[in-house]
Amino acid sequence: MQQRLTLLVAMLVLAAAIPTGVAGATAQTQQEDCSFPYTVTDASGTEITLDERPDRITTLNPSAAQTVWELGGSEQVVGVTVNADYLDGFDAKTSVTASDGFGISVERVVGTEPDLVLAPNASRTETVRALRDAGITVYQLAAAETLEDVTEKTTQIARLTGHCEAAVEVNAWMEANVEAARTATADVERPSVLYPIGSGYVANTNTFISAMIEASGGTNVLGEFDYEIGYPQVSDEIILQANPEVLLVNSRGSGLQTQEPYASTTAGQNNATVVINTDYLNQPAPRSVVFAVRNMTEGFHPDVETSFVARSEVTVATATPTPTATATDVSEPTTSSETTATTTGEQPGFGVVAALLAVGALVLARRE
């Protein structure tokens, strides 16, 4: 049996509600949803303008690089960090990681001659400032604390890089797999889970990692405590008090369950660990979410059958009907000032996003 996922996105313009001339301008803007120039304000509050689609992109973290890859824009990328080494074609890109292996080399970034730099929210202020002072266009991404944030981040990167339609497909693939995990584990007993990152740091409930744990049928045991930050450093006593039933371990920390205080928890005593590839567990990006949620679900609930969706099983059909003038439209005159106001009021590039929010996407899954 094969599962196919079809995403139908309907972008509808209601001509009866607006004059004929304005309707034409609105329809044209929606069709050019990924047009340039494009002006936007980033997470740092800085407004940037891209006059044309960027041909040379440098990413300062692996999740941004992975997202561009998934959108089909890997050929546009000229600079990456060393932690993006798992991506196909990495060796052909320039590393912008500092020579000591930590942080970003401003000189190397400038040397890639980028049209656009994608910087994570956690970027050092002085690094971003130095790049902007060098005349580089930098877009600083917002932090991703939820799975919805990952979706929004994917959509925004797609808009910046000129891959809006691909974002619809990528997000549909990610969301379909998350929903498959949620559906499969809706009525099962949820184990208490802890993700120790190392040196006492753990993932709190207000992180995208915790959101993946919850979607996969687990419960983040740190929810029993009152930590506010995303990745607090906790004491051995807190870990023993939390006493998780399952330890979520990244591939570089395998064997953690044999070390104290984890060895004395229920998870450690039962050798109950779920090991996830570090590249996918720690990076808020589409492929990471899909693969991590799949592996967590299978690890937390090995006896539960889940119908996950392959990327090749997702198709996107976009329809943009041409507005039809009504008798009322024809009889009412449209002044040039009205047409201009509507055209300039429409924000270039957000046609697809606005249509998705206003009209919605219909996802039909069926088995054959």
CSV table of C-alpha atoms in Angstrom, one decimal:
chain,number,residue,atom,x,y,z
A,1,MET,CA,0.0,0.0,0.0
A,2,GLN,CA,1.3,3.4,-0.8
A,3,GLN,CA,0.3,6.6,0.8
A,4,ARG,CA,0.1,9.8,-1.2
A,5,LEU,CA,-0.3,13.3,0.1
A,6,THR,CA,-1.8,16.0,-2.0
A,7,LEU,CA,-1.8,19.6,-0.9
A,8,LEU,CA,-4.2,21.8,-2.7
A,9,VAL,CA,-3.7,25.5,-2.1
A,10,ALA,CA,-6.5,27.7,-3.4
A,11,MET,CA,-5.7,31.4,-3.7
A,12,LEU,CA,-9.1,33.1,-4.3
A,13,VAL,CA,-9.7,36.7,-5.2
A,14,LEU,CA,-13.3,37.9,-4.5
A,15,ALA,CA,-13.9,40.4,-7.4
A,16,ALA,CA,-17.4,41.3,-6.4
A,17,ALA,CA,-16.1,43.0,-3.3
A,18,ILE,CA,-13.7,45.4,-5.1
A,19,PRO,CA,-13.7,47.5,-8.3
A,20,THR,CA,-12.4,46.0,-11.5
A,21,GLY,CA,-9.2,47.9,-11.8
A,22,VAL,CA,-8.2,47.2,-8.2
A,23,ALA,CA,-9.0,43.5,-8.6
A,24,GLY,CA,-6.5,43.3,-11.5
A,25,ALA,CA,-3.8,44.9,-9.5
A,26,THR,CA,-4.4,42.6,-6.5
A,27,ALA,CA,-4.4,39.4,-8.7
A,28,GLN,CA,-1.1,40.5,-10.4
A,29,THR,CA,0.5,41.1,-7.0
A,30,GLN,CA,-0.5,37.7,-5.8
A,31,GLN,CA,0.9,36.0,-8.8
A,32,GLU,CA,4.3,37.7,-8.1
A,33,ASP,CA,4.4,36.5,-4.6
A,34,CYS,CA,8.2,35.9,-4.7
A,35,SER,CA,9.0,39.1,-6.7
A,36,PHE,CA,11.8,41.5,-6.0
A,37,PRO,CA,12.6,44.1,-4.7
A,38,TYR,CA,11.6,42.8,-1.3
A,39,THR,CA,11.8,44.8,1.9
A,40,VAL,CA,11.4,43.2,5.3
A,41,THR,CA,12.4,43.7,9.0
A,42,ASP,CA,14.4,41.0,10.7
A,43,ALA,CA,14.4,39.7,14.3
A,44,SER,CA,16.9,42.4,15.3
A,45,GLY,CA,14.5,45.1,14.1
A,46,THR,CA,16.7,46.0,11.1
A,47,GLU,CA,15.0,46.6,7.8
A,48,ILE,CA,16.7,45.1,4.8
A,49,THR,CA,15.9,45.3,1.1
A,50,LEU,CA,16.8,42.8,-1.6
A,51,ASP,CA,16.7,44.4,-5.0
A,52,GLU,CA,16.7,41.0,-6.8
A,53,ARG,CA,16.8,37.3,-5.9
A,54,PRO,CA,20.1,36.6,-4.2
A,55,ASP,CA,22.4,34.5,-6.3
A,56,ARG,CA,25.1,34.2,-3.5
A,57,ILE,CA,23.9,33.2,0.0
A,58,THR,CA,26.0,32.6,3.0
A,59,THR,CA,24.5,30.8,6.1
A,60,LEU,CA,25.9,31.2,9.6
A,61,ASN,CA,24.3,28.1,11.1
A,62,PRO,CA,23.5,24.6,9.8
A,63,SER,CA,19.7,24.8,10.2
A,64,ALA,CA,19.5,27.8,7.8
A,65,ALA,CA,21.7,25.9,5.4
A,66,GLN,CA,19.6,22.8,5.7
A,67,THR,CA,16.4,24.8,5.1
A,68,VAL,CA,17.8,26.4,1.9
A,69,TRP,CA,18.8,22.9,0.7
A,70,GLU,CA,15.3,21.5,1.3
A,71,LEU,CA,13.9,24.4,-0.6
A,72,GLY,CA,16.0,23.6,-3.6
A,73,GLY,CA,18.4,26.5,-3.3
A,74,SER,CA,21.7,24.8,-2.5
A,75,GLU,CA,23.2,26.2,-5.8
A,76,GLN,CA,22.7,29.7,-4.4
A,77,VAL,CA,24.7,28.9,-1.2
A,78,VAL,CA,28.4,29.9,-1.3
A,79,GLY,CA,29.3,29.9,2.4
A,80,VAL,CA,28.4,27.5,5.2
A,81,THR,CA,29.6,26.6,8.7
A,82,VAL,CA,31.4,23.4,9.5
A,83,ASN,CA,28.4,21.8,11.2
A,84,ALA,CA,26.6,21.8,7.8
A,85,ASP,CA,29.0,19.1,6.7
A,86,TYR,CA,26.2,16.5,6.4
A,87,LEU,CA,24.6,18.3,3.5
A,88,ASP,CA,25.2,17.0,-0.1
A,89,GLY,CA,27.6,19.4,-1.8
A,90,PHE,CA,29.0,20.8,1.4
A,91,ASP,CA,32.6,20.3,0.2
A,92,ALA,CA,32.0,22.7,-2.8
A,93,LYS,CA,31.1,25.5,-0.4
A,94,THR,CA,33.4,27.9,1.5
A,95,SER,CA,33.6,27.4,5.2
A,96,VAL,CA,33.0,30.6,7.2
A,97,THR,CA,33.8,29.1,10.6
A,98,ALA,CA,36.6,30.8,12.4
A,99,SER,CA,40.0,29.0,12.2
A,100,ASP,CA,39.8,27.9,15.8
A,101,GLY,CA,36.6,26.0,15.0
A,102,PHE,CA,34.4,28.2,17.0
A,103,GLY,CA,32.3,31.2,15.9
A,104,ILE,CA,32.2,33.0,12.6
A,105,SER,CA,35.1,34.6,10.7
A,106,VAL,CA,33.9,37.9,9.4
A,107,GLU,CA,36.7,38.0,6.9
A,108,ARG,CA,35.7,34.7,5.4
A,109,VAL,CA,32.0,35.7,5.2
A,110,VAL,CA,33.0,38.9,3.4
A,111,GLY,CA,35.2,36.9,1.1
A,112,THR,CA,32.3,34.9,-0.1
A,113,GLU,CA,30.8,38.1,-1.6
A,114,PRO,CA,27.3,37.2,-0.6
A,115,ASP,CA,24.1,39.0,-1.7
A,116,LEU,CA,22.5,37.8,1.5
A,117,VAL,CA,23.7,36.4,4.8
A,118,LEU,CA,21.3,34.3,6.9
A,119,ALA,CA,22.3,34.7,10.6
A,120,PRO,CA,20.8,32.8,13.6
A,121,ASN,CA,19.1,34.7,16.4
A,122,ALA,CA,22.0,33.7,18.7
A,123,SER,CA,24.6,35.4,16.5
A,124,ARG,CA,27.0,37.7,18.3
A,125,THR,CA,26.0,41.3,18.0
A,126,GLU,CA,29.5,42.4,17.0
A,127,THR,CA,29.6,39.8,14.2
A,128,VAL,CA,26.4,41.0,12.7
A,129,ARG,CA,27.4,44.7,13.1
A,130,ALA,CA,30.8,44.1,11.5
A,131,LEU,CA,29.2,42.4,8.5
A,132,ARG,CA,26.7,45.2,8.0
A,133,ASP,CA,29.5,47.8,8.4
A,134,ALA,CA,31.2,46.0,5.5
A,135,GLY,CA,28.2,46.6,3.3
A,136,ILE,CA,26.8,43.0,3.6
A,137,THR,CA,23.0,42.4,3.7
A,138,VAL,CA,22.3,40.4,6.8
A,139,TYR,CA,18.9,38.9,7.8
A,140,GLN,CA,18.9,37.7,11.4
A,141,LEU,CA,16.4,34.9,11.9
A,142,ALA,CA,14.0,34.7,14.9
A,143,ALA,CA,14.5,32.0,17.5
A,144,ALA,CA,12.5,28.8,16.9
A,145,GLU,CA,10.8,27.7,20.1
A,146,THR,CA,7.9,25.7,18.6
A,147,LEU,CA,7.3,23.6,15.5
A,148,GLU,CA,5.1,26.5,14.2
A,149,ASP,CA,8.2,28.7,14.5
A,150,VAL,CA,10.1,26.2,12.3
A,151,THR,CA,7.3,26.4,9.7
A,152,GLU,CA,7.4,30.2,9.8
A,153,LYS,CA,11.2,30.2,9.6
A,154,THR,CA,11.1,28.0,6.5
A,155,THR,CA,8.5,30.3,4.9
A,156,GLN,CA,10.6,33.4,5.6
A,157,ILE,CA,13.8,31.8,4.2
A,158,ALA,CA,11.9,30.8,1.1
A,159,ARG,CA,10.7,34.3,0.6
A,160,LEU,CA,14.2,35.8,1.0
A,161,THR,CA,15.7,33.3,-1.4
A,162,GLY,CA,12.9,33.1,-4.0
A,163,HIS,CA,11.5,29.7,-3.3
A,164,CYS,CA,7.9,30.4,-2.0
A,165,GLU,CA,6.2,27.6,-3.8
A,166,ALA,CA,8.8,25.1,-2.5
A,167,ALA,CA,8.1,26.2,1.1
A,168,VAL,CA,4.5,25.1,0.7
A,169,GLU,CA,5.6,21.6,-0.2
A,170,VAL,CA,8.3,21.4,2.5
A,171,ASN,CA,6.1,22.7,5.2
A,172,ALA,CA,3.3,20.3,4.1
A,173,TRP,CA,5.8,17.4,4.3
A,174,MET,CA,6.9,18.4,7.8
A,175,GLU,CA,3.5,19.0,9.2
A,176,ALA,CA,2.1,15.8,7.7
A,177,ASN,CA,4.7,13.7,9.5
A,178,VAL,CA,4.2,15.6,12.8
A,179,GLU,CA,0.4,15.0,12.5
A,180,ALA,CA,1.0,11.3,11.7
A,181,ALA,CA,3.0,11.0,14.9
A,182,ARG,CA,0.4,12.8,17.0
A,183,THR,CA,-2.4,10.7,15.6
A,184,ALA,CA,-0.6,7.4,16.1
A,185,THR,CA,0.3,8.2,19.8
A,186,ALA,CA,-2.9,10.0,20.8
A,187,ASP,CA,-4.2,7.2,23.0
A,188,VAL,CA,-1.0,5.5,24.2
A,189,GLU,CA,0.7,6.0,27.6
A,190,ARG,CA,3.3,8.7,27.3
A,191,PRO,CA,6.7,8.1,28.9
A,192,SER,CA,8.5,10.9,30.8
A,193,VAL,CA,11.5,12.0,28.8
A,194,LEU,CA,14.6,14.1,29.5
A,195,TYR,CA,17.1,15.4,26.9
A,196,PRO,CA,20.4,16.1,28.6
A,197,ILE,CA,22.6,18.2,26.2
A,198,GLY,CA,25.7,17.9,28.3
A,199,SER,CA,27.4,19.6,31.3
A,200,GLY,CA,24.1,19.6,33.2
A,201,TYR,CA,22.2,21.5,30.5
A,202,VAL,CA,18.8,20.1,29.5
A,203,ALA,CA,16.0,21.0,27.0
A,204,ASN,CA,13.1,22.8,28.7
A,205,THR,CA,9.4,22.7,27.7
A,206,ASN,CA,9.6,26.0,25.8
A,207,THR,CA,11.9,24.6,23.1
A,208,PHE,CA,11.3,23.1,19.6
A,209,ILE,CA,13.0,19.9,20.9
A,210,SER,CA,10.4,19.6,23.6
A,211,ALA,CA,7.7,20.2,21.0
A,212,MET,CA,9.1,17.3,19.0
A,213,ILE,CA,9.1,15.1,22.2
A,214,GLU,CA,5.4,15.9,22.8
A,215,ALA,CA,4.5,15.3,19.1
A,216,SER,CA,6.2,11.9,19.3
A,217,GLY,CA,4.1,10.7,22.2
A,218,GLY,CA,6.4,11.7,25.1
A,219,THR,CA,6.3,14.1,28.0
A,220,ASN,CA,9.2,16.4,28.8
A,221,VAL,CA,9.8,15.7,32.5
A,222,LEU,CA,11.2,19.1,33.0
A,223,GLY,CA,7.7,20.5,32.9
A,224,GLU,CA,7.4,19.5,36.5
A,225,PHE,CA,9.8,22.3,37.4
A,226,ASP,CA,9.7,26.1,37.1
A,227,TYR,CA,12.6,26.9,34.8
A,228,GLU,CA,11.9,29.8,32.4
A,229,ILE,CA,14.9,29.7,30.0
A,230,GLY,CA,15.0,27.2,27.1
A,231,TYR,CA,18.1,25.3,28.1
A,232,PRO,CA,18.8,25.6,31.9
A,233,GLN,CA,21.7,24.0,33.7
A,234,VAL,CA,20.3,21.8,36.4
A,235,SER,CA,21.8,20.0,39.4
A,236,ASP,CA,22.2,16.2,39.7
A,237,GLU,CA,19.6,16.4,42.4
A,238,ILE,CA,17.0,17.8,40.0
A,239,ILE,CA,17.8,15.1,37.5
A,240,LEU,CA,17.3,12.4,40.1
A,241,GLN,CA,14.1,14.0,41.3
A,242,ALA,CA,12.8,14.3,37.7
A,243,ASN,CA,13.6,10.5,37.3
A,244,PRO,CA,12.9,10.2,33.6
A,245,GLU,CA,11.7,6.9,32.1
A,246,VAL,CA,13.5,7.6,28.8
A,247,LEU,CA,16.6,9.5,28.0
A,248,LEU,CA,16.8,11.2,24.7
A,249,VAL,CA,20.4,11.2,23.6
A,250,ASN,CA,22.1,12.8,20.6
A,251,SER,CA,24.5,10.7,18.6
A,252,ARG,CA,27.5,12.4,20.1
A,253,GLY,CA,26.4,11.8,23.6
A,254,SER,CA,25.6,8.1,23.3
A,255,GLY,CA,26.5,6.2,26.5
A,256,LEU,CA,25.3,9.0,28.7
A,257,GLN,CA,22.9,6.6,30.5
A,258,THR,CA,25.9,4.8,32.1
A,259,GLN,CA,27.1,8.0,33.7
A,260,GLU,CA,25.8,9.6,36.9
A,261,PRO,CA,23.3,10.9,37.8
A,262,TYR,CA,21.6,9.5,34.7
A,263,ALA,CA,22.6,5.9,35.5
A,264,SER,CA,20.6,6.1,38.7
A,265,THR,CA,17.3,7.2,37.0
A,266,THR,CA,14.7,4.8,35.9
A,267,ALA,CA,15.8,5.4,32.3
A,268,GLY,CA,19.4,4.6,33.2
A,269,GLN,CA,18.6,1.5,35.2
A,270,ASN,CA,16.4,0.1,32.3
A,271,ASN,CA,18.9,1.3,29.6
A,272,ALA,CA,15.9,3.1,28.1
A,273,THR,CA,17.5,5.6,25.7
A,274,VAL,CA,16.5,6.9,22.2
A,275,VAL,CA,19.5,8.0,20.2
A,276,ILE,CA,18.9,10.6,17.5
A,277,ASN,CA,21.4,12.0,15.0
A,278,THR,CA,22.8,15.2,16.4
A,279,ASP,CA,22.4,17.0,13.0
A,280,TYR,CA,18.6,16.4,13.2
A,281,LEU,CA,17.9,16.6,16.9
A,282,ASN,CA,19.5,20.1,17.5
A,283,GLN,CA,18.6,21.9,14.3
A,284,PRO,CA,15.2,23.7,13.9
A,285,ALA,CA,14.8,22.9,10.2
A,286,PRO,CA,12.3,20.8,8.2
A,287,ARG,CA,14.4,17.6,7.6
A,288,SER,CA,15.5,17.7,11.2
A,289,VAL,CA,11.9,17.8,12.5
A,290,VAL,CA,10.7,15.0,10.2
A,291,PHE,CA,13.6,12.6,10.9
A,292,ALA,CA,13.7,13.4,14.7
A,293,VAL,CA,9.9,13.0,15.1
A,294,ARG,CA,10.0,9.7,13.2
A,295,ASN,CA,12.8,8.3,15.3
A,296,MET,CA,11.4,9.5,18.6
A,297,THR,CA,8.0,8.0,17.8
A,298,GLU,CA,9.5,4.7,16.9
A,299,GLY,CA,11.8,4.8,20.0
A,300,PHE,CA,9.1,5.8,22.5
A,301,HIS,CA,6.5,3.5,21.1
A,302,PRO,CA,8.1,0.7,19.1
A,303,ASP,CA,4.8,-1.3,19.0
A,304,VAL,CA,2.8,1.6,17.5
A,305,GLU,CA,2.2,1.6,13.7
A,306,THR,CA,2.7,5.1,12.2
A,307,SER,CA,2.0,6.1,8.6
A,308,PHE,CA,4.8,8.5,7.9
A,309,VAL,CA,4.9,10.4,4.6
A,310,ALA,CA,7.9,10.5,2.2
A,311,ARG,CA,8.9,13.8,0.6
A,312,SER,CA,8.2,12.2,-2.8
A,313,GLU,CA,4.6,11.6,-1.8
A,314,VAL,CA,3.8,15.3,-1.4
A,315,THR,CA,2.6,17.3,-4.4
A,316,VAL,CA,1.4,20.9,-4.6
A,317,ALA,CA,-1.2,22.4,-6.9
A,318,THR,CA,-1.7,26.1,-6.8
A,319,ALA,CA,-4.7,27.7,-8.4
A,320,THR,CA,-5.1,31.5,-8.9
A,321,PRO,CA,-8.5,32.2,-10.6
A,322,THR,CA,-8.7,35.3,-12.7
A,323,PRO,CA,-11.2,37.8,-11.1
A,324,THR,CA,-14.4,38.2,-13.1
A,325,ALA,CA,-16.0,41.6,-13.2
A,326,THR,CA,-19.7,41.8,-12.2
A,327,ALA,CA,-22.3,44.3,-13.4
A,328,THR,CA,-21.7,46.3,-10.3
A,329,ASP,CA,-18.0,46.4,-10.9
A,330,VAL,CA,-18.4,47.7,-14.4
A,331,SER,CA,-20.9,50.4,-13.5
A,332,GLU,CA,-18.7,51.8,-10.7
A,333,PRO,CA,-15.8,53.9,-11.9
A,334,THR,CA,-12.3,53.2,-10.6
A,335,THR,CA,-10.0,56.2,-10.2
A,336,SER,CA,-6.3,55.9,-10.7
A,337,SER,CA,-5.7,56.9,-7.1
A,338,GLU,CA,-7.7,54.0,-5.8
A,339,THR,CA,-5.8,51.6,-8.0
A,340,THR,CA,-2.4,53.0,-6.9
A,341,ALA,CA,-3.4,52.8,-3.2
A,342,THR,CA,-4.3,49.1,-3.5
A,343,THR,CA,-1.2,48.2,-5.5
A,344,THR,CA,1.2,49.9,-3.1
A,345,GLY,CA,-0.6,48.7,0.0
A,346,GLU,CA,-0.1,45.1,-1.0
A,347,GLN,CA,3.2,43.9,0.5
A,348,PRO,CA,5.2,42.2,-2.3
A,349,GLY,CA,6.1,38.7,-1.5
A,350,PHE,CA,3.4,37.9,1.1
A,351,GLY,CA,0.7,36.9,-1.5
A,352,VAL,CA,1.1,33.1,-0.9
A,353,VAL,CA,1.5,33.4,2.8
A,354,ALA,CA,-1.5,35.7,3.2
A,355,ALA,CA,-3.6,33.4,1.0
A,356,LEU,CA,-2.6,30.4,3.0
A,357,LEU,CA,-3.6,32.1,6.2
A,358,ALA,CA,-6.9,33.5,4.8
A,359,VAL,CA,-8.1,30.7,2.7
A,360,GLY,CA,-6.2,27.7,4.2
A,361,ALA,CA,-4.6,24.6,2.8
A,362,LEU,CA,-6.5,21.3,2.2
A,363,VAL,CA,-4.4,18.3,2.8
A,364,LEU,CA,-5.9,15.0,1.5
A,365,ALA,CA,-4.2,11.8,2.5
A,366,ARG,CA,-5.3,8.4,1.2
A,367,ARG,CA,-4.1,4.9,0.9
A,368,GLU,CA,-4.1,2.7,-2.2
